[in-house]
């Protein structure tokens, strides 16, 4: 299938192979450039920030980026949408705080240990929650975070309850702005670690299996992928990094309250940010976090402590799902492609269109020998006929 | 061993059989105590009216559905109720009645999904190794859609998607392949291509179990035909014998 864009391709390569390869190389270059820009911005931001408020907003946005990226290990790769990921954030935060308070562990030892604790808790919860799919999984994830909220509010003697838990600062003698600066870099390092892992999984055998699960879980299983174990591992990775982000937040912010740590809102933000940026893209959740994070800060400045930002968040989520289901990054890519050379489509006709057309033409299935044969001869010139019955599973 | 089974016309060797396989949906006995023995190294066809339980039977054998009772034996091992991926690893590959592919993955990746690797290290290694990509490309050439390797699978025509699904199944090197209506919904020229592909693979030793309504295809391809009605086999034999069996005509035509 020769097409217009093949004129741009290197002459020694076949026309059919050249276009997609060039496109993927261009995409790779774009990602590398974006990463370099991001690294430079992260590097100079703390020094360039005009005041401590902007700096702390930067820390918040990076913490959002960490949670959205960690959420994406599950949501992006497997397509399992967890609205209750705040549970892992809260467990990591409280785990860190309580380990410092009760065992007197050094802050970052407690932080790492809390990550291990979260990973261990994920195993039974994951085995139970991943027995269901789709909407049921969403509901189970919400139920889990609500249960934790009640437990942490009710068990005041251990968690501090609604009075909150004060987490000792890891660097008590640092001034506020320097404290923010240090945590800005710590969150950036955590994010970088996640991005590297995401990139590695994305191109791995494991990643291809996870993406197959996202596309069609039963089919993946039939092709030999142990889907249950794959999902569980993705879930553990996702929850553990969310917990580590929570622990980091606890050490930075120093004050925990169940109502904020175990909130469905926090989990919803993770989903919104990842969807907004694009769950199939390495930098999608980061882009989403920057947009949502800045948006939330602006809202707070403009309208104070109202619930107005909730309405805006809900609206944005609806708009994204309706009009940009793949997120901003793919939308931008498509926009850029429109200015580039046009390539003719290889598409002949998809199964969906086919079914649609045949339905319109009134082709129906018959089941007896003769009926089938006649039907087939009757539509000889068609590309195909409609399968007669839905697959029953 | 499959070669000897294929050459000896009178000997029947079986690597896959079911005993008393039963699956009830609500009140419907979709599969009802089915005893089926497939001939190893042969092309076995499973035919029967709509709703006679062929797909449900397939799903019970491949682990997609847990049967209520009965056993499935493959290579002398009881595989009843095993997870589908374990059954795939044991050597049974399958296609679905309404062709199922991974719509938003590339054609090449669709085939690479079926690569078998175990161990954490190899799972985290890059998905596209040279050897595996070469093998996947060869399979795409074999089914005739190699020129589309970089396309998204959803952009293929229905017939091309069926061929892609077959390539994916072949990537797992199954010794037994179950196809649920391979000719359903594809145009006549493609039916011929699928048919000759099945024959080629069978000549190389692969056992086939094919559910199919296209009688021309069934009669020209298969060595052994099993007729299903109301969840169990009612007749079996060579295509000629089955075609003239009064019970079969009754089940199909209701005479
Ligand atoms: N998941 C399900 N839930 C309830 N009933 C089902 C389910 N799957 C199949 N059935 C019923 O079981 C019976 C057998 O269906 P099955 O799909 O196995 O038949 P089939 O022989 O494959 O038919 P066809 O030739 O039309 O594909 C039918 O009566 C069907 O309605
Ligand atoms: Mg069927």
Coordinates of C-alpha atoms in Angstrom, one line a residue, chain B residues 22-142:
Chain B
X22 CA -21.8 -31.1 31.4
X23 CA -22.5 -27.3 31.7
X24 CA -25.9 -25.9 32.7
X25 CA -26.8 -22.3 32.3
X26 CA -29.9 -21.6 34.4
X27 CA -32.2 -24.2 33.0
X28 CA -30.4 -24.7 29.7
X29 CA -28.2 -27.8 29.6
X30 CA -25.8 -26.3 27.0
X31 CA -23.5 -29.3 27.2
X32 CA -25.1 -32.4 28.5
X33 CA -22.9 -35.3 29.4
X34 CA -20.8 -35.1 26.3
X35 CA -18.4 -38.0 25.6
X36 CA -16.2 -37.0 22.8
X37 CA -13.0 -38.5 21.5
X38 CA -11.0 -36.5 19.0
X39 CA -8.6 -38.2 16.6
X40 CA -5.0 -37.2 17.0
X41 CA -3.2 -35.8 14.0
X42 CA -6.5 -35.5 12.1
X43 CA -8.8 -32.7 11.2
X44 CA -11.9 -33.2 13.4
X45 CA -15.1 -31.3 12.7
X46 CA -17.8 -30.5 15.2
X47 CA -21.1 -29.6 13.6
X48 CA -24.6 -29.2 14.8
X49 CA -27.5 -26.7 14.8
X50 CA -27.3 -23.3 16.3
X51 CA -27.4 -23.5 20.1
X52 CA -26.4 -27.1 20.2
X53 CA -23.6 -26.3 22.6
X54 CA -20.6 -26.4 20.4
X55 CA -19.1 -23.1 21.6
X56 CA -19.9 -24.0 25.2
X57 CA -18.2 -27.3 24.8
X58 CA -15.1 -25.5 23.4
X59 CA -15.1 -23.2 26.3
X60 CA -15.3 -26.1 28.8
X61 CA -12.4 -27.8 27.1
X62 CA -10.2 -24.7 26.9
X63 CA -11.0 -23.7 30.5
X64 CA -12.8 -20.5 29.7
X65 CA -15.9 -22.0 31.4
X66 CA -15.7 -24.4 34.4
X67 CA -17.9 -27.4 33.6
X68 CA -20.4 -28.5 36.2
X69 CA -19.3 -32.1 35.9
X70 CA -17.3 -34.5 33.7
X71 CA -13.7 -34.6 32.7
X72 CA -11.4 -33.4 30.0
X73 CA -8.3 -35.4 29.3
X74 CA -5.4 -34.1 27.2
X75 CA -2.3 -36.2 26.6
X76 CA -3.3 -38.5 29.5
X77 CA -3.6 -35.6 31.9
X78 CA -6.8 -34.5 33.5
X79 CA -7.1 -30.8 32.6
X80 CA -10.6 -30.3 33.8
X81 CA -11.2 -26.8 35.3
X82 CA -7.5 -25.8 34.8
X83 CA -6.9 -22.1 34.0
X84 CA -7.1 -21.3 30.3
X85 CA -3.5 -20.1 30.2
X86 CA -2.3 -23.4 31.7
X87 CA -4.3 -25.3 29.0
X88 CA -2.8 -23.1 26.3
X89 CA 0.7 -23.9 27.7
X90 CA -0.2 -27.6 27.7
X91 CA -0.6 -27.3 23.9
X92 CA -4.1 -26.4 23.0
X93 CA -4.6 -23.2 21.0
X94 CA -8.0 -21.8 20.1
X95 CA -9.8 -19.1 18.2
X96 CA -13.1 -17.5 19.1
X97 CA -16.4 -17.6 17.2
X98 CA -16.5 -13.8 16.9
X99 CA -12.9 -13.3 16.1
X100 CA -11.0 -11.7 19.0
X101 CA -7.9 -9.7 18.6
X102 CA -6.3 -6.9 20.5
X103 CA -7.8 -3.9 18.6
X104 CA -5.4 -1.2 19.7
X105 CA -2.2 -3.1 19.4
X106 CA -0.2 -3.4 16.3
X107 CA -0.6 -6.5 14.1
X108 CA 2.9 -7.6 15.1
X109 CA 2.3 -7.1 18.8
X110 CA -0.9 -9.0 18.5
X111 CA 1.2 -12.0 17.5
X112 CA 4.0 -11.4 20.0
X113 CA 1.5 -11.5 22.9
X114 CA 1.4 -15.3 22.4
X115 CA 5.1 -15.7 23.0
X116 CA 5.8 -18.1 25.9
X117 CA 8.4 -16.9 28.4
X118 CA 8.7 -17.6 32.1
X119 CA 10.9 -16.3 34.9
X120 CA 10.9 -12.7 36.1
X121 CA 14.1 -11.9 34.2
X122 CA 12.8 -12.9 30.8
X123 CA 9.5 -11.3 31.5
X124 CA 11.2 -7.9 32.1
X125 CA 13.4 -8.3 29.1
X126 CA 12.3 -6.4 26.0
X127 CA 9.3 -7.9 24.3
X128 CA 10.7 -7.6 20.8
X129 CA 13.7 -9.9 20.6
X130 CA 15.0 -10.6 17.2
X131 CA 14.2 -14.3 17.2
X132 CA 10.6 -13.8 18.3
X133 CA 10.0 -10.9 15.9
X134 CA 11.3 -13.0 13.1
X135 CA 9.1 -15.9 14.0
X136 CA 6.0 -13.6 14.3
X137 CA 6.8 -12.1 10.9
X138 CA 7.1 -15.6 9.3
X139 CA 3.6 -16.4 10.7
X140 CA 2.2 -13.2 9.3
X141 CA 3.7 -14.1 5.9
X142 CA 2.2 -17.5 6.2

